Amino acid sequence: MLEPRERLAFDLALLAEGGSGLYSVVEWIAIAPHVCTEILLSAEEARVLGEQSPSRLVALDELAVTCPRDVLESLLEKQLLVAEGDEAEARDGRLRGTHWRAASAIMHSASRWHGVDTAKVARDFDAQVEGNVLDHLGPPPPVVREHVPADRRQVLPQTETSAFDQLLLRRVTCRNYDRSRRLALAEFSAVLYRTFGARAVVDMAPGVRLLKKGVPSAGGLHPTEAYLLVQRVEGVEPGLYHYHPIDHALEPIRILSSSEAVELAHRFVAAQDYFADAHVMVIPTSRFRRNFWKYRNHAKAYRALTLDVGYLSHTIYLSATELGLAAFITAAINEVDIEEAFGLDPLEEGPLAVCGFGYRAAERREVEFDPLHVVWPE
Ligand SMILES: Cc1cc2nc3c(=O)[nH]c(=O)nc-3n(C[C@H](O)[C@H](O)[C@H](O)COP(=O)(O)O)c2cc1C
């Protein structure tokens, strides 16, 4: 995708002529999932790129008859033209072979972070708006979208309070974990099993195996893997693991020292310290090829992957809450750092969120949204 992006530049000569010295520059930015970084293009490069076939290999000499050779070579260097047999062609081929919808691949690629520190981003924003965040944002849209006046609403019968209501009430996103205790192995195991564990393995057709789980999944494909960063769990060494949903077992990927585990936890959640303290992080990671095997180049497939992660994360919350544990989810994550740590190929597998759970601390250091004082007394 080519995006025209505008930025302000400064020219002393314009200042000397009595203006502000500022002028606007419009640049072409290419977002290409097989390259993984944004690429600046000249107007000429953008024009030449737009004239090329996205599917047919053409001899360079043939292209050079109508296009400037230096522009073609620059596009090859930027990997936006791919040459037969080169690394960029292989990556482009893998992307196509995974059956990504182009717009979804761009969306996914453009939303991945590397080394982002959200605390610094928040500080910079605060400085930019000089502390007047609400003045800057203005009021939010109203809390409810009302279509008719109150006297025209059909009021529904009250619901009798059930054990499920009590469970939902106790679900409060936790930003205060107990750093002094290890999580009991049985509790750790139960949350993983209830969320990700397979209840049945069904052979639907030769080579087509489906898992039945406690959560729904688009097409029944369950393409979401659970990667774990364990910090403090009884009987499990700190480290990176993959959860095997049929064997209900941990697959060790890398054993870590406690300090390495802390450092990676911070990095994964983009420096949100309060989440980095969780006893265990679960990283729901989509295996794109598994879903796109059925939903090829499909307009809804990527949306379905993100919805699948919503069910899983909420089941982590509810399973943890039922056991008296506390949980979180965040979408503000450094995907690239997570992929590197677990050795994942971003064209094949992508973390879409980071969840975590453990024991809530006795003392509240960070804010939690508990207006009914269910977990924190007044
Ligand atoms: C998709 C999603 C992303 C979230 N990302 C963050 C986050 O980056 N940082 C954070 O502190 N909380 C995050 N949360 C938690 C929300 O802030 C929290 O759900 C909300 O404040 C309501 O509180 P409750 O969950 O206790 O009801 C996220 C929640 C969801 C569902």
Coordinates of N, CA and C in Angstrom, one line a residue, residues 141-322:
P141 N -17.7 10.9 23.2 CA -19.1 10.7 22.9 C -19.9 10.1 24.1
P142 N -21.2 10.3 24.2 CA -21.9 9.9 25.4 C -21.8 8.5 25.7
V143 N -22.0 8.1 26.9 CA -21.8 6.7 27.4 C -22.8 5.8 26.8
V144 N -24.0 6.3 26.3 CA -25.0 5.4 25.7 C -25.5 6.1 24.5
R145 N -25.7 5.4 23.4 CA -26.3 6.0 22.2 C -27.8 5.8 22.3
E146 N -28.6 6.8 22.6 CA -30.0 6.7 22.9 C -30.8 7.0 21.6
H147 N -31.8 6.2 21.3 CA -32.6 6.4 20.1 C -33.9 7.0 20.4
V148 N -34.5 6.7 21.6 CA -35.9 7.2 21.9 C -35.8 7.8 23.3
P149 N -36.8 8.7 23.6 CA -36.9 9.2 25.0 C -37.2 8.0 26.0
A150 N -36.8 8.2 27.3 CA -37.0 7.2 28.3 C -38.4 6.6 28.3
D151 N -39.4 7.4 28.1 CA -40.8 6.9 28.3 C -41.2 6.0 27.1
R152 N -40.4 5.9 26.1 CA -40.7 5.1 24.9 C -39.9 3.8 25.0
R153 N -39.1 3.6 26.0 CA -38.3 2.3 26.1 C -39.1 1.2 26.8
Q154 N -39.0 0.0 26.2 CA -39.6 -1.2 26.8 C -38.7 -1.7 27.9
V155 N -39.0 -1.5 29.2 CA -38.1 -2.0 30.2 C -38.2 -3.5 30.4
L156 N -37.1 -4.2 30.5 CA -37.1 -5.6 30.6 C -37.1 -6.1 32.0
P157 N -37.5 -7.4 32.3 CA -37.6 -7.8 33.6 C -36.2 -7.9 34.3
Q158 N -36.2 -7.7 35.6 CA -34.9 -7.8 36.3 C -34.4 -9.3 36.2
T159 N -33.1 -9.4 36.2 CA -32.5 -10.7 36.2 C -32.2 -11.2 37.6
E160 N -32.5 -12.4 38.0 CA -32.2 -12.9 39.3 C -30.7 -13.1 39.4
T161 N -30.1 -12.7 40.5 CA -28.7 -12.8 40.6 C -28.2 -14.2 40.7
S162 N -27.3 -14.6 39.9 CA -26.8 -16.0 39.9 C -25.3 -16.1 40.3
A163 N -24.8 -17.3 40.4 CA -23.4 -17.4 40.7 C -22.6 -16.8 39.5
F164 N -23.1 -16.9 38.3 CA -22.4 -16.3 37.2 C -22.3 -14.8 37.3
D165 N -23.4 -14.2 37.8 CA -23.3 -12.7 38.0 C -22.2 -12.4 39.0
Q166 N -22.1 -13.2 40.1 CA -21.1 -13.0 41.1 C -19.7 -13.1 40.5
L167 N -19.6 -14.1 39.6 CA -18.3 -14.2 38.9 C -17.9 -13.0 38.1
L168 N -18.9 -12.6 37.3 CA -18.7 -11.4 36.4 C -18.3 -10.2 37.2
L169 N -19.0 -10.0 38.4 CA -18.8 -8.9 39.2 C -17.3 -8.8 39.8
R170 N -16.8 -10.1 40.1 CA -15.4 -10.1 40.6 C -14.4 -10.0 39.6
R171 N -14.7 -10.0 38.3 CA -13.7 -9.8 37.2 C -13.3 -8.3 37.1
V172 N -12.2 -8.0 37.6 CA -11.7 -6.6 37.6 C -10.2 -6.7 37.0
T173 N -10.0 -6.0 36.0 CA -8.6 -6.1 35.4 C -7.6 -5.7 36.5
C174 N -6.6 -6.6 36.7 CA -5.7 -6.5 37.8 C -4.4 -5.8 37.3
R175 N -4.0 -4.7 38.0 CA -2.7 -4.0 37.8 C -1.8 -4.0 39.0
N176 N -2.2 -5.0 39.9 CA -1.4 -5.1 41.2 C -1.2 -6.6 41.5
Y177 N 0.0 -7.1 41.1 CA 0.2 -8.5 41.4 C 1.2 -8.7 42.6
D178 N 1.0 -9.8 43.2 CA 1.8 -10.1 44.4 C 3.1 -10.7 44.0
R179 N 4.2 -9.9 44.1 CA 5.5 -10.3 43.7 C 6.2 -11.3 44.6
S180 N 5.6 -11.5 45.8 CA 6.3 -12.3 46.8 C 5.9 -13.8 46.8
R181 N 4.8 -14.1 46.0 CA 4.3 -15.5 46.0 C 4.5 -16.2 44.6
R182 N 4.6 -17.5 44.7 CA 4.5 -18.3 43.5 C 3.1 -18.8 43.3
L183 N 2.7 -18.8 42.0 CA 1.3 -19.3 41.7 C 1.3 -20.8 41.9
A184 N 0.3 -21.4 42.5 CA 0.2 -22.8 42.6 C 0.0 -23.5 41.3
L185 N 0.7 -24.6 41.1 CA 0.8 -25.3 39.8 C -0.7 -25.7 39.4
A186 N -1.5 -26.1 40.3 CA -2.8 -26.6 40.0 C -3.7 -25.5 39.4
E187 N -3.5 -24.2 40.0 CA -4.3 -23.1 39.5 C -3.8 -22.7 38.1
F188 N -2.5 -22.6 37.9 CA -1.9 -22.3 36.6 C -2.4 -23.3 35.6
S189 N -2.4 -24.6 35.9 CA -2.8 -25.6 35.0 C -4.3 -25.5 34.7
A190 N -5.1 -25.2 35.7 CA -6.6 -25.1 35.4 C -6.9 -24.0 34.5
V191 N -6.3 -22.8 34.6 CA -6.6 -21.7 33.7 C -6.2 -22.0 32.3
L192 N -5.1 -22.7 32.1 CA -4.6 -23.0 30.8 C -5.6 -24.1 30.2
Y193 N -5.9 -25.1 31.0 CA -6.8 -26.1 30.4 C -8.2 -25.6 30.0
R194 N -8.8 -24.8 30.9 CA -10.1 -24.3 30.7 C -10.1 -23.4 29.5
T195 N -9.1 -22.6 29.2 CA -9.1 -21.7 28.1 C -8.6 -22.3 26.8
F196 N -7.5 -23.0 26.9 CA -6.9 -23.5 25.6 C -6.9 -25.0 25.5
G197 N -7.3 -25.8 26.5 CA -7.2 -27.2 26.4 C -8.2 -27.8 25.5
A198 N -7.8 -28.9 24.8 CA -8.8 -29.6 23.9 C -9.6 -30.6 24.7
R199 N -10.9 -30.6 24.5 CA -11.8 -31.5 25.2 C -12.0 -32.8 24.3
A200 N -11.8 -32.6 23.0 CA -11.9 -33.7 22.1 C -11.1 -33.4 20.8
V201 N -10.6 -34.5 20.2 CA -9.9 -34.3 18.9 C -10.7 -35.1 17.9
V202 N -11.1 -34.4 16.8 CA -12.0 -35.1 15.9 C -11.4 -35.1 14.5
D203 N -11.3 -36.3 13.9 CA -10.8 -36.3 12.5 C -12.0 -36.2 11.6
M204 N -12.1 -35.0 10.9 CA -13.3 -34.7 10.1 C -13.2 -35.3 8.7
A205 N -12.0 -35.4 8.2 CA -11.7 -35.9 6.9 C -10.2 -36.3 6.9
P206 N -9.8 -37.1 5.9 CA -8.3 -37.4 5.9 C -7.5 -36.1 6.0
G207 N -6.6 -36.0 7.0 CA -5.7 -34.9 7.2 C -6.4 -33.7 7.8
V208 N -7.7 -33.7 8.0 CA -8.4 -32.5 8.6 C -8.8 -32.9 10.0
R209 N -8.1 -32.3 11.0 CA -8.3 -32.6 12.4 C -8.8 -31.4 13.0
L210 N -9.8 -31.5 13.8 CA -10.4 -30.3 14.6 C -10.3 -30.6 16.1
L211 N -10.2 -29.5 16.8 CA -10.2 -29.6 18.3 C -11.5 -29.1 18.8
K212 N -12.1 -29.7 19.8 CA -13.3 -29.1 20.5 C -12.7 -28.5 21.8
K213 N -13.0 -27.2 21.9 CA -12.5 -26.5 23.1 C -13.7 -25.8 23.9
G214 N -13.4 -25.2 25.0 CA -14.4 -24.5 25.8 C -14.8 -23.2 25.2
V215 N -14.1 -22.7 24.2 CA -14.3 -21.4 23.5 C -14.7 -21.7 22.1
P216 N -15.5 -20.8 21.4 CA -15.8 -21.0 20.0 C -14.6 -20.5 19.2
S217 N -14.5 -20.9 17.9 CA -13.5 -20.4 17.0 C -14.0 -20.4 15.6
A218 N -13.7 -19.4 14.8 CA -14.2 -19.3 13.5 C -13.8 -20.5 12.7
G219 N -14.8 -21.1 12.0 CA -14.5 -22.3 11.2 C -14.1 -23.5 12.1
G220 N -14.2 -23.4 13.4 CA -13.8 -24.5 14.3 C -12.3 -24.8 14.2
L221 N -11.5 -23.9 13.7 CA -10.1 -24.2 13.3 C -9.1 -24.0 14.5
H222 N -9.5 -23.2 15.5 CA -8.7 -22.9 16.7 C -7.2 -22.6 16.2
P223 N -7.0 -21.5 15.5 CA -5.7 -21.2 15.0 C -4.8 -20.5 16.1
T224 N -5.4 -20.3 17.3 CA -4.6 -19.4 18.2 C -3.8 -20.3 19.2
E225 N -2.5 -20.1 19.1 CA -1.6 -20.8 20.0 C -1.4 -20.0 21.3
A226 N -1.1 -20.7 22.4 CA -0.8 -20.0 23.7 C 0.7 -20.1 23.9
Y227 N 1.4 -19.0 23.8 CA 2.8 -18.9 24.2 C 2.9 -18.3 25.6
L228 N 3.8 -18.8 26.4 CA 3.8 -18.3 27.8 C 5.1 -17.7 28.2
L229 N 5.0 -16.7 29.0 CA 6.2 -16.2 29.7 C 5.9 -16.5 31.2
V230 N 6.6 -17.5 31.8 CA 6.4 -17.8 33.2 C 7.4 -17.1 34.1
Q231 N 6.9 -16.4 35.1 CA 7.8 -15.8 36.0 C 7.9 -16.5 37.4
R232 N 6.6 -16.7 38.0 CA 6.6 -17.2 39.3 C 5.5 -18.3 39.4
V233 N 5.8 -19.5 39.0 CA 4.8 -20.6 39.1 C 5.5 -21.8 39.8
E234 N 4.9 -22.3 40.8 CA 5.5 -23.5 41.5 C 5.8 -24.6 40.6
G235 N 7.0 -25.1 40.6 CA 7.4 -26.3 39.9 C 7.6 -26.0 38.4
V236 N 7.6 -24.7 38.0 CA 7.9 -24.4 36.6 C 9.0 -23.4 36.6
E237 N 10.1 -23.7 35.9 CA 11.2 -22.7 35.9 C 10.8 -21.5 35.1
P238 N 11.3 -20.3 35.5 CA 11.0 -19.1 34.7 C 11.5 -19.3 33.3
G239 N 10.7 -18.9 32.3 CA 11.1 -19.1 30.9 C 9.9 -19.0 29.9
L240 N 10.3 -19.2 28.7 CA 9.3 -19.1 27.6 C 8.8 -20.5 27.2
Y241 N 7.5 -20.7 27.1 CA 7.0 -22.0 26.8 C 5.9 -21.9 25.8
H242 N 5.5 -23.1 25.2 CA 4.3 -23.2 24.4 C 3.4 -24.2 25.0
Y243 N 2.1 -23.9 25.1 CA 1.2 -24.8 25.7 C 0.6 -25.8 24.6
H244 N 0.7 -27.1 24.9 CA 0.2 -28.1 24.0 C -1.2 -28.4 24.4
P245 N -2.2 -28.1 23.6 CA -3.6 -28.2 24.0 C -4.2 -29.6 24.0
I246 N -3.5 -30.6 23.3 CA -4.0 -31.9 23.4 C -3.4 -32.7 24.5
D247 N -2.0 -32.5 24.7 CA -1.3 -33.2 25.7 C -1.5 -32.5 27.1
H248 N -2.0 -31.3 27.1 CA -2.1 -30.4 28.3 C -0.7 -30.4 28.9
A249 N 0.2 -29.9 28.2 CA 1.6 -29.9 28.6 C 2.3 -28.7 28.2
L250 N 3.4 -28.4 28.9 CA 4.3 -27.2 28.5 C 5.4 -27.7 27.6
E251 N 5.6 -27.0 26.5 CA 6.8 -27.2 25.7 C 7.8 -26.1 25.9
P252 N 8.9 -26.4 26.6 CA 9.9 -25.4 26.9 C 10.5 -24.8 25.6
I253 N 10.6 -23.5 25.5 CA 11.3 -22.9 24.4 C 12.6 -22.3 24.8
R254 N 12.6 -21.6 26.0 CA 13.9 -21.1 26.5 C 13.7 -20.9 28.0
I255 N 14.6 -21.4 28.8 CA 14.6 -21.2 30.2 C 15.4 -19.9 30.5
L256 N 14.8 -19.1 31.4 CA 15.3 -17.7 31.6 C 15.7 -17.6 33.1
S257 N 16.7 -16.7 33.4 CA 16.9 -16.3 34.8 C 15.7 -15.4 35.1
S258 N 15.5 -15.2 36.5 CA 14.4 -14.4 36.9 C 14.6 -13.0 36.3
S259 N 15.8 -12.4 36.3 CA 15.9 -11.0 35.8 C 15.7 -11.0 34.3
E260 N 16.1 -12.0 33.6 CA 15.7 -12.0 32.1 C 14.2 -12.1 31.9
A261 N 13.5 -12.8 32.7 CA 12.1 -13.0 32.6 C 11.4 -11.6 32.9
V262 N 11.9 -10.9 33.9 CA 11.3 -9.6 34.2 C 11.6 -8.6 33.1
E263 N 12.8 -8.7 32.5 CA 13.1 -7.7 31.4 C 12.2 -8.0 30.2
L264 N 12.1 -9.3 29.9 CA 11.2 -9.6 28.7 C 9.8 -9.2 28.9
A265 N 9.3 -9.5 30.2 CA 7.9 -9.1 30.5 C 7.7 -7.6 30.2
H266 N 8.6 -6.8 30.7 CA 8.5 -5.3 30.5 C 8.4 -5.0 29.0
R267 N 9.3 -5.7 28.2 CA 9.4 -5.4 26.8 C 8.1 -5.8 26.1
F268 N 7.6 -7.0 26.5 CA 6.4 -7.6 25.8 C 5.2 -6.6 25.9
V269 N 5.0 -6.0 27.1 CA 3.8 -5.2 27.4 C 4.2 -3.7 27.2
A270 N 5.2 -3.4 26.4 CA 5.6 -2.0 26.1 C 5.7 -1.1 27.4
A271 N 6.4 -1.7 28.3 CA 6.8 -1.0 29.6 C 5.6 -0.6 30.5
Q272 N 4.5 -1.4 30.4 CA 3.4 -1.3 31.4 C 3.8 -2.1 32.6
D273 N 4.5 -1.4 33.5 CA 5.1 -2.1 34.7 C 4.1 -3.0 35.5
Y274 N 2.9 -2.4 35.6 CA 1.9 -3.1 36.5 C 1.5 -4.5 35.9
F275 N 1.6 -4.6 34.6 CA 1.3 -5.9 34.0 C 2.5 -6.9 34.0
A276 N 3.7 -6.2 33.9 CA 4.9 -7.0 33.8 C 5.1 -7.8 35.1
D277 N 4.4 -7.4 36.2 CA 4.5 -8.2 37.5 C 3.7 -9.5 37.5
A278 N 2.9 -9.7 36.5 CA 2.0 -10.9 36.6 C 2.8 -12.2 36.7
H279 N 2.3 -13.2 37.5 CA 3.0 -14.4 37.6 C 3.3 -15.1 36.3
V280 N 2.3 -15.0 35.4 CA 2.5 -15.7 34.1 C 1.8 -14.8 33.1
M281 N 2.4 -14.7 31.9 CA 1.8 -14.0 30.7 C 1.4 -15.1 29.7
V282 N 0.2 -15.0 29.1 CA -0.2 -15.9 28.1 C -0.3 -15.0 26.8
I283 N 0.3 -15.4 25.8 CA 0.3 -14.5 24.5 C -0.5 -15.3 23.5
P284 N -1.8 -14.9 23.3 CA -2.5 -15.6 22.2 C -2.0 -15.2 20.9
T285 N -1.6 -16.2 20.1 CA -0.9 -15.9 18.9 C -1.5 -16.7 17.7
S286 N -2.0 -15.9 16.7 CA -2.7 -16.6 15.6 C -1.7 -17.2 14.6
R287 N -2.1 -18.5 14.3 CA -1.3 -19.2 13.2 C -2.1 -19.0 11.9
F288 N -1.7 -17.9 11.2 CA -2.5 -17.4 10.1 C -2.9 -18.5 9.1
R289 N -1.9 -19.3 8.7 CA -2.1 -20.3 7.7 C -3.2 -21.3 8.0
R290 N -3.4 -21.6 9.3 CA -4.5 -22.5 9.7 C -5.8 -22.0 9.4
N291 N -6.1 -20.7 9.7 CA -7.4 -20.1 9.4 C -7.5 -19.8 7.9
F292 N -6.4 -19.3 7.3 CA -6.5 -18.9 5.9 C -6.5 -20.1 5.0
W293 N -6.2 -21.3 5.5 CA -6.3 -22.5 4.7 C -7.8 -22.6 4.2
K294 N -8.7 -22.3 5.1 CA -10.1 -22.4 4.7 C -10.6 -21.0 4.1
Y295 N -10.3 -19.9 4.8 CA -10.8 -18.6 4.5 C -9.7 -17.9 3.6
R296 N -9.5 -18.4 2.4 CA -8.4 -17.9 1.6 C -8.7 -16.5 1.1
N297 N -7.7 -15.6 1.2 CA -7.8 -14.2 0.8 C -9.2 -13.6 1.1
H298 N -9.7 -13.9 2.3 CA -11.0 -13.7 2.7 C -11.1 -12.3 3.4
A299 N -12.1 -11.5 3.1 CA -12.2 -10.2 3.7 C -12.5 -10.2 5.2
K300 N -13.0 -11.3 5.7 CA -13.4 -11.4 7.2 C -12.4 -12.2 8.0
A301 N -11.4 -12.8 7.4 CA -10.6 -13.8 8.1 C -9.8 -13.2 9.2
Y302 N -9.2 -12.0 9.0 CA -8.4 -11.4 10.0 C -9.2 -11.0 11.2
R303 N -10.4 -10.4 10.8 CA -11.4 -10.0 11.9 C -11.7 -11.2 12.8
A304 N -11.9 -12.4 12.1 CA -12.3 -13.6 12.9 C -11.1 -14.0 13.8
L305 N -9.9 -13.8 13.4 CA -8.8 -14.2 14.2 C -8.8 -13.3 15.5
T306 N -9.1 -12.0 15.3 CA -9.0 -11.1 16.5 C -10.2 -11.4 17.4
L307 N -11.4 -11.8 16.8 CA -12.5 -12.2 17.7 C -12.2 -13.4 18.5
D308 N -11.6 -14.4 17.8 CA -11.2 -15.7 18.5 C -10.4 -15.3 19.8
V309 N -9.4 -14.3 19.6 CA -8.6 -14.0 20.8 C -9.4 -13.3 21.9
G310 N -10.5 -12.6 21.5 CA -11.4 -12.0 22.5 C -12.0 -13.1 23.4
Y311 N -12.5 -14.2 22.7 CA -13.1 -15.3 23.5 C -12.1 -15.9 24.5
L312 N -10.9 -16.1 23.9 CA -9.8 -16.8 24.8 C -9.4 -15.9 25.9
S313 N -9.3 -14.6 25.7 CA -8.8 -13.7 26.7 C -9.9 -13.6 27.8
H314 N -11.2 -13.6 27.4 CA -12.2 -13.5 28.4 C -12.3 -14.8 29.2
T315 N -12.0 -15.9 28.6 CA -12.0 -17.1 29.3 C -10.9 -17.2 30.3
I316 N -9.8 -16.6 30.0 CA -8.7 -16.5 30.9 C -9.2 -15.7 32.1
Y317 N -9.8 -14.5 31.9 CA -10.3 -13.7 33.0 C -11.2 -14.5 33.9
L318 N -12.2 -15.2 33.2 CA -13.3 -15.9 34.0 C -12.7 -17.1 34.8
S319 N -11.8 -17.8 34.1 CA -11.2 -19.0 34.8 C -10.4 -18.5 36.0
A320 N -9.6 -17.5 35.8 CA -8.8 -17.0 36.9 C -9.7 -16.5 38.0
T321 N -10.7 -15.7 37.6 CA -11.5 -15.1 38.7 C -12.2 -16.2 39.5
E322 N -12.7 -17.2 38.8 CA -13.4 -18.3 39.5 C -12.5 -18.9 40.6

